[in-house]
Structure formats: C-alpha cells, structure tokens
C-alpha positions as a Python dict, from the first residue, in 0.01 Angstrom:
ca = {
    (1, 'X'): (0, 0, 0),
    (2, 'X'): (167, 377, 75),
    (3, 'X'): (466, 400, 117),
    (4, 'X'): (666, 671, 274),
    (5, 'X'): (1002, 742, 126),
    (6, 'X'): (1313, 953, 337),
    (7, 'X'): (1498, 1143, 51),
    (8, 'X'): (1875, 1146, 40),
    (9, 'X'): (2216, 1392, 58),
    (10, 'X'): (2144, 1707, -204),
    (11, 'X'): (1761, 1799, -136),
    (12, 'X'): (1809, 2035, 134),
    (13, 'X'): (1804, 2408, 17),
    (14, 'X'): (1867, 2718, 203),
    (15, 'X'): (1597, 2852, 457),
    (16, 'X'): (1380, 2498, 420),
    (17, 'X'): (1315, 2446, 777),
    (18, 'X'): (1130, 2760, 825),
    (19, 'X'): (791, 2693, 737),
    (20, 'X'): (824, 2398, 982),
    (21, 'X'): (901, 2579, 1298),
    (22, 'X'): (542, 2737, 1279),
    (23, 'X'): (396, 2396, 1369),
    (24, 'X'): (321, 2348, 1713),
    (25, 'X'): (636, 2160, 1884),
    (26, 'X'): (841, 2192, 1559),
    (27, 'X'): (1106, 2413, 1770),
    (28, 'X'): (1133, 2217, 2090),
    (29, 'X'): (1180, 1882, 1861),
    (30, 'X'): (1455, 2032, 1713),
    (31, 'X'): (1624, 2130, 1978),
    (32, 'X'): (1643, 1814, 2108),
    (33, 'X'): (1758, 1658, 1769),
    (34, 'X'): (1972, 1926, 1769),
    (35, 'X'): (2151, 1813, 2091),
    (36, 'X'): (2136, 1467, 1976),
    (37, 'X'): (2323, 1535, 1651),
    (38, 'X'): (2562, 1843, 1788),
    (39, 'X'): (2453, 2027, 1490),
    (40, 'X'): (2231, 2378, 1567),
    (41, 'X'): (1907, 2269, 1302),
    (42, 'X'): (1752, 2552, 1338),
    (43, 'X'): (2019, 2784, 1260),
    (44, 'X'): (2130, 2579, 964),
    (45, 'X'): (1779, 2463, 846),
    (46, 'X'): (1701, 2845, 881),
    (47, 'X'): (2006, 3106, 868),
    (48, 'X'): (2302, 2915, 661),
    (49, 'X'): (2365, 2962, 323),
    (50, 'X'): (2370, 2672, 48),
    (51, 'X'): (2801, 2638, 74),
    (52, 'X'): (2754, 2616, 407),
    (53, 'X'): (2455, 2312, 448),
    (54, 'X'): (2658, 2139, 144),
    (55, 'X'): (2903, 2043, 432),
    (56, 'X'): (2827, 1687, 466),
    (57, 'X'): (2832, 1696, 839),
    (58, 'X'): (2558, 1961, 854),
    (59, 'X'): (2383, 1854, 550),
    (60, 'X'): (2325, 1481, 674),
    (61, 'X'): (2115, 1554, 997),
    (62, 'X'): (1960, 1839, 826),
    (63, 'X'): (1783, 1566, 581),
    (64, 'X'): (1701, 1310, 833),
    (65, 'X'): (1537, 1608, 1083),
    (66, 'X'): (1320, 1723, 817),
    (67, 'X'): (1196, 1403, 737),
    (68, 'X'): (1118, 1360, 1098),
    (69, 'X'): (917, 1640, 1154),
    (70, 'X'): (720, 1584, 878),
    (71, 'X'): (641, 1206, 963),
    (72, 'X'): (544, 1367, 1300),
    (73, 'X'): (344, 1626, 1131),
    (74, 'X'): (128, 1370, 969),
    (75, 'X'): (5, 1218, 1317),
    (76, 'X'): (-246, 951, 1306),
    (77, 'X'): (-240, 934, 924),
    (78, 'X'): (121, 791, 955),
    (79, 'X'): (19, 499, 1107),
    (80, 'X'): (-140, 412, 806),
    (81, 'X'): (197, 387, 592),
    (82, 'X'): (238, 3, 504),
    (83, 'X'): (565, 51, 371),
    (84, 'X'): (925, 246, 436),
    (85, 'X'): (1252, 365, 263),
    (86, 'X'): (1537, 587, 259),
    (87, 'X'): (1733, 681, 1),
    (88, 'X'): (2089, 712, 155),
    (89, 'X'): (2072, 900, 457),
    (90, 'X'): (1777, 865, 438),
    (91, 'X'): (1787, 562, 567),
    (92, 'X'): (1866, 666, 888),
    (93, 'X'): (1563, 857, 894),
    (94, 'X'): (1383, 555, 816),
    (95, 'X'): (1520, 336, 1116),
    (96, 'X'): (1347, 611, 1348),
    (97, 'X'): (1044, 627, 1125),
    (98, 'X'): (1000, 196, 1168),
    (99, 'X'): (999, 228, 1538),
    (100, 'X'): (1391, 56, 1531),
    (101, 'X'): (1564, 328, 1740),
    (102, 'X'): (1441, 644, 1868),
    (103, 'X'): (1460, 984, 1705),
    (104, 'X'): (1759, 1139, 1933),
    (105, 'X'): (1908, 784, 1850),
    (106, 'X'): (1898, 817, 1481),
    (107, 'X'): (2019, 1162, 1489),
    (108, 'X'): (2287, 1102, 1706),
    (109, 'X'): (2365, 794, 1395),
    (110, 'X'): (2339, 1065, 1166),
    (111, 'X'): (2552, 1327, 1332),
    (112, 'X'): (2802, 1088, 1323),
    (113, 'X'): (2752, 928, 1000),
    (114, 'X'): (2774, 1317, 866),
    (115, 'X'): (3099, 1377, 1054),
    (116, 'X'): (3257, 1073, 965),
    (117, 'X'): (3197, 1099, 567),
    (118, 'X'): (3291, 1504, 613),
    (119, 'X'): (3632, 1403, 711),
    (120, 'X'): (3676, 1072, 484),
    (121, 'X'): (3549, 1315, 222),
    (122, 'X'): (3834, 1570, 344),
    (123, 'X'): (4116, 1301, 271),
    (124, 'X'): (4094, 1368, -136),
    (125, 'X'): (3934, 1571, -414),
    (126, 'X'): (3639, 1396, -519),
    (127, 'X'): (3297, 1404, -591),
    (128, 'X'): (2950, 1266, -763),
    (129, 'X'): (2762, 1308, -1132),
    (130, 'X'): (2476, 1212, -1210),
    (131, 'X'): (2436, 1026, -1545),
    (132, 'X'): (2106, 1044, -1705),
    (133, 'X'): (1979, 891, -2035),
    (134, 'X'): (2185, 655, -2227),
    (135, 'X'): (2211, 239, -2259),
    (136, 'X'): (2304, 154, -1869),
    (137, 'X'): (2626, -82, -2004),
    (138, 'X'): (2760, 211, -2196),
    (139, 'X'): (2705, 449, -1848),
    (140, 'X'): (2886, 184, -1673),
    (141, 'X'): (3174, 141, -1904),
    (142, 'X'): (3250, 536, -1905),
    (143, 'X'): (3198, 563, -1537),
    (144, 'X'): (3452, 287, -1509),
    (145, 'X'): (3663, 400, -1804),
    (146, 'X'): (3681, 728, -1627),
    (147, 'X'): (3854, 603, -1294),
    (148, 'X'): (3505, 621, -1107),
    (149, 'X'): (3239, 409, -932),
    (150, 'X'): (2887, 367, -994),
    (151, 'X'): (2786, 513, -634),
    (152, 'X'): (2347, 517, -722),
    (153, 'X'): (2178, 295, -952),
    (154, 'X'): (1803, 561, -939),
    (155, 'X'): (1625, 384, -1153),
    (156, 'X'): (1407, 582, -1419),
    (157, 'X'): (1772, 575, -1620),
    (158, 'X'): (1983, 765, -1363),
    (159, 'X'): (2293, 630, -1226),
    (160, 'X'): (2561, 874, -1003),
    (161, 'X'): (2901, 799, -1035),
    (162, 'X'): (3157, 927, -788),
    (163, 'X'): (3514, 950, -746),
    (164, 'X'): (3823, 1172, -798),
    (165, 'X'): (3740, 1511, -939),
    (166, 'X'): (3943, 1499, -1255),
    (167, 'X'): (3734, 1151, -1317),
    (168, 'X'): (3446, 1374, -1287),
    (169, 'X'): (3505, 1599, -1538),
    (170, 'X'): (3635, 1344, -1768),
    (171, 'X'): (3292, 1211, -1772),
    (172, 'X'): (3145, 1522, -1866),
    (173, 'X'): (3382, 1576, -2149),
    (174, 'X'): (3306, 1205, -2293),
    (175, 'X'): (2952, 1159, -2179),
    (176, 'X'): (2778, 828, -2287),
    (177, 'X'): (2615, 860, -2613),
    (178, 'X'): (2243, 973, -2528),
    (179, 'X'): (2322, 1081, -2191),
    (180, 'X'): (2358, 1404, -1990),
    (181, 'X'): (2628, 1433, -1756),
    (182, 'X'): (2531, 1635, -1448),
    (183, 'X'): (2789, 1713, -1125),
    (184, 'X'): (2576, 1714, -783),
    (185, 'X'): (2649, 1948, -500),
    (186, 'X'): (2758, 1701, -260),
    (187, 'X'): (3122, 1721, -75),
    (188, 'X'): (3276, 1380, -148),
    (189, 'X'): (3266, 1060, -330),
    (190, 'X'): (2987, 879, -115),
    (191, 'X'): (2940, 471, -154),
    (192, 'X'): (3247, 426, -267),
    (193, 'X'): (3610, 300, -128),
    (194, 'X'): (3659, 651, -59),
    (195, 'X'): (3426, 695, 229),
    (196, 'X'): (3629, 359, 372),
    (197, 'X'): (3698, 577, 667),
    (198, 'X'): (3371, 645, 744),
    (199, 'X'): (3292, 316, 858),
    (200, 'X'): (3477, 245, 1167),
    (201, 'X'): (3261, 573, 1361),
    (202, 'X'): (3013, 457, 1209),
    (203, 'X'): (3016, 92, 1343),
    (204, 'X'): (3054, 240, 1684),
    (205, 'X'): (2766, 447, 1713),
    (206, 'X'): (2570, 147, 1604),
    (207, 'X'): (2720, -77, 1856),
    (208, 'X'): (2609, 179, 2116),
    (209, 'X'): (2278, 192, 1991),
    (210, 'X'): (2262, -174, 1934),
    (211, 'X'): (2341, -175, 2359),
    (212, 'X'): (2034, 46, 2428),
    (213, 'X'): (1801, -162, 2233),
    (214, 'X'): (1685, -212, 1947),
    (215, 'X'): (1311, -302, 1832),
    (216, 'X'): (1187, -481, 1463),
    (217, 'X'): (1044, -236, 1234),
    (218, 'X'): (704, -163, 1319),
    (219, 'X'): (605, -195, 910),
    (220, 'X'): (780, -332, 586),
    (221, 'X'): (1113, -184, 521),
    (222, 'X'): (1326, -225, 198),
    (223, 'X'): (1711, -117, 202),
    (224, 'X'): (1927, 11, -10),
    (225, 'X'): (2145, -336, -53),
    (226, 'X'): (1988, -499, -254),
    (227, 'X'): (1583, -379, -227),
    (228, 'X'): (1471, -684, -31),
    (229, 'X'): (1307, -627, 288),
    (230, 'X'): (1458, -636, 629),
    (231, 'X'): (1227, -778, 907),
    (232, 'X'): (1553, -735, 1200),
    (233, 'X'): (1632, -446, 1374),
    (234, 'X'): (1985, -523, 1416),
    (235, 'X'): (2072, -638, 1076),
    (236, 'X'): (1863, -265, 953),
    (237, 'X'): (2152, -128, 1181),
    (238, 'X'): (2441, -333, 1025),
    (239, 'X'): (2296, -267, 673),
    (240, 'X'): (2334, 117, 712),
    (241, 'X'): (2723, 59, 798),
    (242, 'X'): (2775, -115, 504),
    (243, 'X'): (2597, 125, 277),
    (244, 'X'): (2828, 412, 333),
    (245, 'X'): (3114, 209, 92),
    (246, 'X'): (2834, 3, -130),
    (247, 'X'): (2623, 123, -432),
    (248, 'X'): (2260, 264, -299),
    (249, 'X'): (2039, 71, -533),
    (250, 'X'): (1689, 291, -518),
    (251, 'X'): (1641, 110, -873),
    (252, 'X'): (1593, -206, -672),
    (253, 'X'): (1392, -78, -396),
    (254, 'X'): (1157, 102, -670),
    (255, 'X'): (1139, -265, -856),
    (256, 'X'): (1027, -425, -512),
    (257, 'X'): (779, -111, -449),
    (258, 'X'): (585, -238, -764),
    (259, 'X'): (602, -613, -681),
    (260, 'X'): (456, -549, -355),
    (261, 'X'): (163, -341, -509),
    (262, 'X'): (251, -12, -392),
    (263, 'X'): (-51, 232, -474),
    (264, 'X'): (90, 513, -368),
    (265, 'X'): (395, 690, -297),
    (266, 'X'): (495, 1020, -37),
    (267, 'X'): (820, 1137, -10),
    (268, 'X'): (914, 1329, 346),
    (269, 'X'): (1084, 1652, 345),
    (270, 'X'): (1316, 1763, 196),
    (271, 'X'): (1103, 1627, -93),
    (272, 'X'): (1102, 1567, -493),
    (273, 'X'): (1431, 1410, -622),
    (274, 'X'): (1270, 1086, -539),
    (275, 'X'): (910, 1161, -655),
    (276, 'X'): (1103, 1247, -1016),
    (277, 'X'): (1262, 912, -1016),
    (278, 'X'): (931, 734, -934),
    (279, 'X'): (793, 928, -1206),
    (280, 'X'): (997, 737, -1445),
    (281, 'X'): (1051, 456, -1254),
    (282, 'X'): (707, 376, -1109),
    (283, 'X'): (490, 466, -1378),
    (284, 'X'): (113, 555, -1301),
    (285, 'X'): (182, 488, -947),
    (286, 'X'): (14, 804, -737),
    (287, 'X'): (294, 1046, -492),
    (288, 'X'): (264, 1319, -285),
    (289, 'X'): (618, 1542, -228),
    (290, 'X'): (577, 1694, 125),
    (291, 'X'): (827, 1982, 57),
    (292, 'X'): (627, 2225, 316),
    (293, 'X'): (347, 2198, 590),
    (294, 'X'): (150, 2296, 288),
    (295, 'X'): (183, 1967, 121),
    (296, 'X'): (81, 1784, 464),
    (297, 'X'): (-296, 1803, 365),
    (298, 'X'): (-245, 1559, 30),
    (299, 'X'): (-42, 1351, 176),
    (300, 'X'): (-315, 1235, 474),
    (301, 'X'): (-519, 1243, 228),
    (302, 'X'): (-338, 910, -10),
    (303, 'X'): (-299, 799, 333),
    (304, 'X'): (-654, 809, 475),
    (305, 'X'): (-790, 694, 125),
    (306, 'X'): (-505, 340, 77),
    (307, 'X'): (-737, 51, 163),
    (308, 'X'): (-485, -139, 115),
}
C-alpha cells in the first residue's frame, strides 16, 4: 500500500511554485484555484517574500495548491495510491485528492479556512514550538506548565505546542530535559482554543459545500482526530471543522499507516517535514518527497512498482 501524504502550514518557501508553472496546464489550474481561493497563487507561490506567504491566509491555499498540482502531475500513476492524508491543511488538500469535493471546492475551503485562522490569529500574540526529544510526559507537563497546548502530537518524538507568545518563550528558557525547543514560523496558535473563531466561517463554507454534493472518498483516508479511517464524505467535511481547535495527531495516523501495511510513503508538494517524521516514525518504510517536477519521476515509480 502507497500512500500519498498532503503536508501541512510551514513547508512553503519563497519562489516554490515556479518550477511547476513549466508543466503543461500548471498556469491555467492555478488561475482557477486562484479564483476559487481569492488569493493570486502565482504571484505568491512565485513573487512574495517568506514574511509575506507566512500570512496564514496566503500561506494555507498556497500548501493545498501545490499539493494539487503535483497529484495532477502524477496522472495515471495516482490512481494507484491506496491510501490518503493530510497533515493539517493538508487535509483539505486531501478531501479534493479522495474525489470528496472538487478542487475549486477545496480551495475555496481553504481560502476560507486561511482567512478565518488569519484573523482569529490577529485577536492575540501567540504562536507554535516545536518540542523535539525528551520523555513525552515531561514535554507535556512543560507545555502545560508553560500556559500552552499541545497543538501536534508528530510522532518520531515531536510534539508542537502553541499558545501565547510569552508561553513560548518560557518553554524555550525551561526546555524538557533531553529536548530541543524550536519556535515555527507560523502566525498564530493553531488547534487550540485560540483559533475558536475560526470555526464558525469555517462551518459555513462546509455547509455550502455539503449543499453542492458531496461524494465518499474514492480510497482509504485517515484523519487527523484520532488516525482511524473515514469512509463518509460528510463526516471528512465535519472532521476538518473540528480540527482547527483539536490536537492534529499525525502520530496516530503514522501508527495506523503501519497497521495497514503501508509499503511506501510520498509526500505532495510542498514536501519533506513529513517524510522526516516518517523517518523516525515509520522506520524502514520506503518515501518519495515530491518537492519539484524533478521528484515526479520516483514517485511513479513506488507507485507503478506497489503490488499491493
């Protein structure tokens, strides 16, 4: 079993879209995700500067367009993919990706989602760290002893917490014995009570889309809850509402990954945060990071070559 993974807030890096819009149909597709989202891709994903795509509401649809164009890119092989996750945002990415709404849908999801966690991220100073190393109760009880939340459980001994600033560098000043603290360039305190305000937009652009229709995933698809498998379109919908204030748990999705036999892993662009954490997490298991058109050649490759 492959299994294609959408990556999350924080991979996107100045000028990454660029080697995309040399494919054929790359420019015209994101135009229209463009329109869908109200965000100009190509400008940002080509032109903008790294303060500038750190903005949640840019960043966000940013992710979730690469990740489409390079699930497009792979064309028949795709079809081959047995399994599907996002990390996050990514999420959203892999709604389209399952055949439950349509691309312009899910970007006009994430364009709000984006917007909607910009501005609940406006309403106080906070932010995210990522812990690494350490015993996971002694993480827990100095992300909690700081005033924060655990917003991530990675797997592969990462967990982000989030929350007010000062909280933040708290942490860093007492990190957990054996552990690294390490702040993230994100613009708010995401999966926690501080995105609260998120949820309400958010719940309305997934009514609408709920209206237009909405199909079962085409192929297994694991969610961020809790790492079990959702088999509904509609409750994939609800579940990506509820994630915006709730923990992402990537260490449970990676635990399911192995129980279902995964034998191989790719990630989608903007790729490798979640290739590292299978690295640790999914040990021995084969993965491809599609970071450019470049990469597009190994991954068809694990995909033509899973018998599974």
């Amino acid at each position: 079993m492959i299994v294609l993974a959408c990556p999350g807030q924080g991979s996107q890096t100045p000028g990454f879209l660029t080697p995309w819009l040399e494919l054929a149909g790359a420019r015209e597709r994101l135009e229209a995700y463009s329109d869908a989202a109200q965000v100009d891709l190509i400008e940002h994903g080509t032109q903008s500067d790294a303060d500038t795509i750190r903005d949640t509401a840019i960043a966000q649809p940013l992710i979730v367009a690469a990740s489409l164009l390079a699930f497009h890119a792979l064309g028949e092989a795709a079809s081959r993919a047995a399994g599907v996750a996002g990390h996050s945002v990514g999420e959203v990415a892999a709604l389209a990706v399952t055949g439950i709404v349509s691309d312009t849908r899910a970007m006009h999801l994430v364009g709000e989602r984006g917007r909607a966690m910009a501005t609940a991220a406006a309403e106080a100073a906070t932010g995210m760290a990522a812990v690494v190393g350490g015993v996971e109760d002694d993480v827990l009880d100095a992300i909690t002893g700081a005033g924060l939340e655990p917003a991530n459980f990675n797997g592969g001994g990462q967990i982000v917490a989030a929350g007010a600033v000062e909280g933040i560098t708290a942490l860093g000043e007492n990190a957990p014995r054996g552990a690294r603290v390490i702040p993230l360039q994100v613009a708010g305190a995401f999966h926690t009570r501080y995105m609260a305000s998120a949820r309400t937009a958010l719940q309305n652009a997934v009514e609408t889309a709920s209206a237009d229709g909405v199909q079962a995933p085409d192929r297994t698809l694991w969610t961020n809850s809790d790492g079990t498998t959702v088999s509904d379109g509609a409750r994939a919908l609800e579940l990506i509402v509820h994630q915006v204030t709730s923990p992402v748990r990537w260490d449970l999705c990676m635990t399911s990954f192995a129980d279902a036999g995964i034998t191989g892993m790719i990630e989608l662009a903007p790729a490798g945060a979640l290739v590292g954490l299978a690295k640790r997490g999914l040990r021995g298991v084969p993965t491809v990071a599609v970071k450019t058109p470049d990469d597009l050649e190994a991954a068809v490759a694990m995909l033509n070559g899973d018998n599974a």
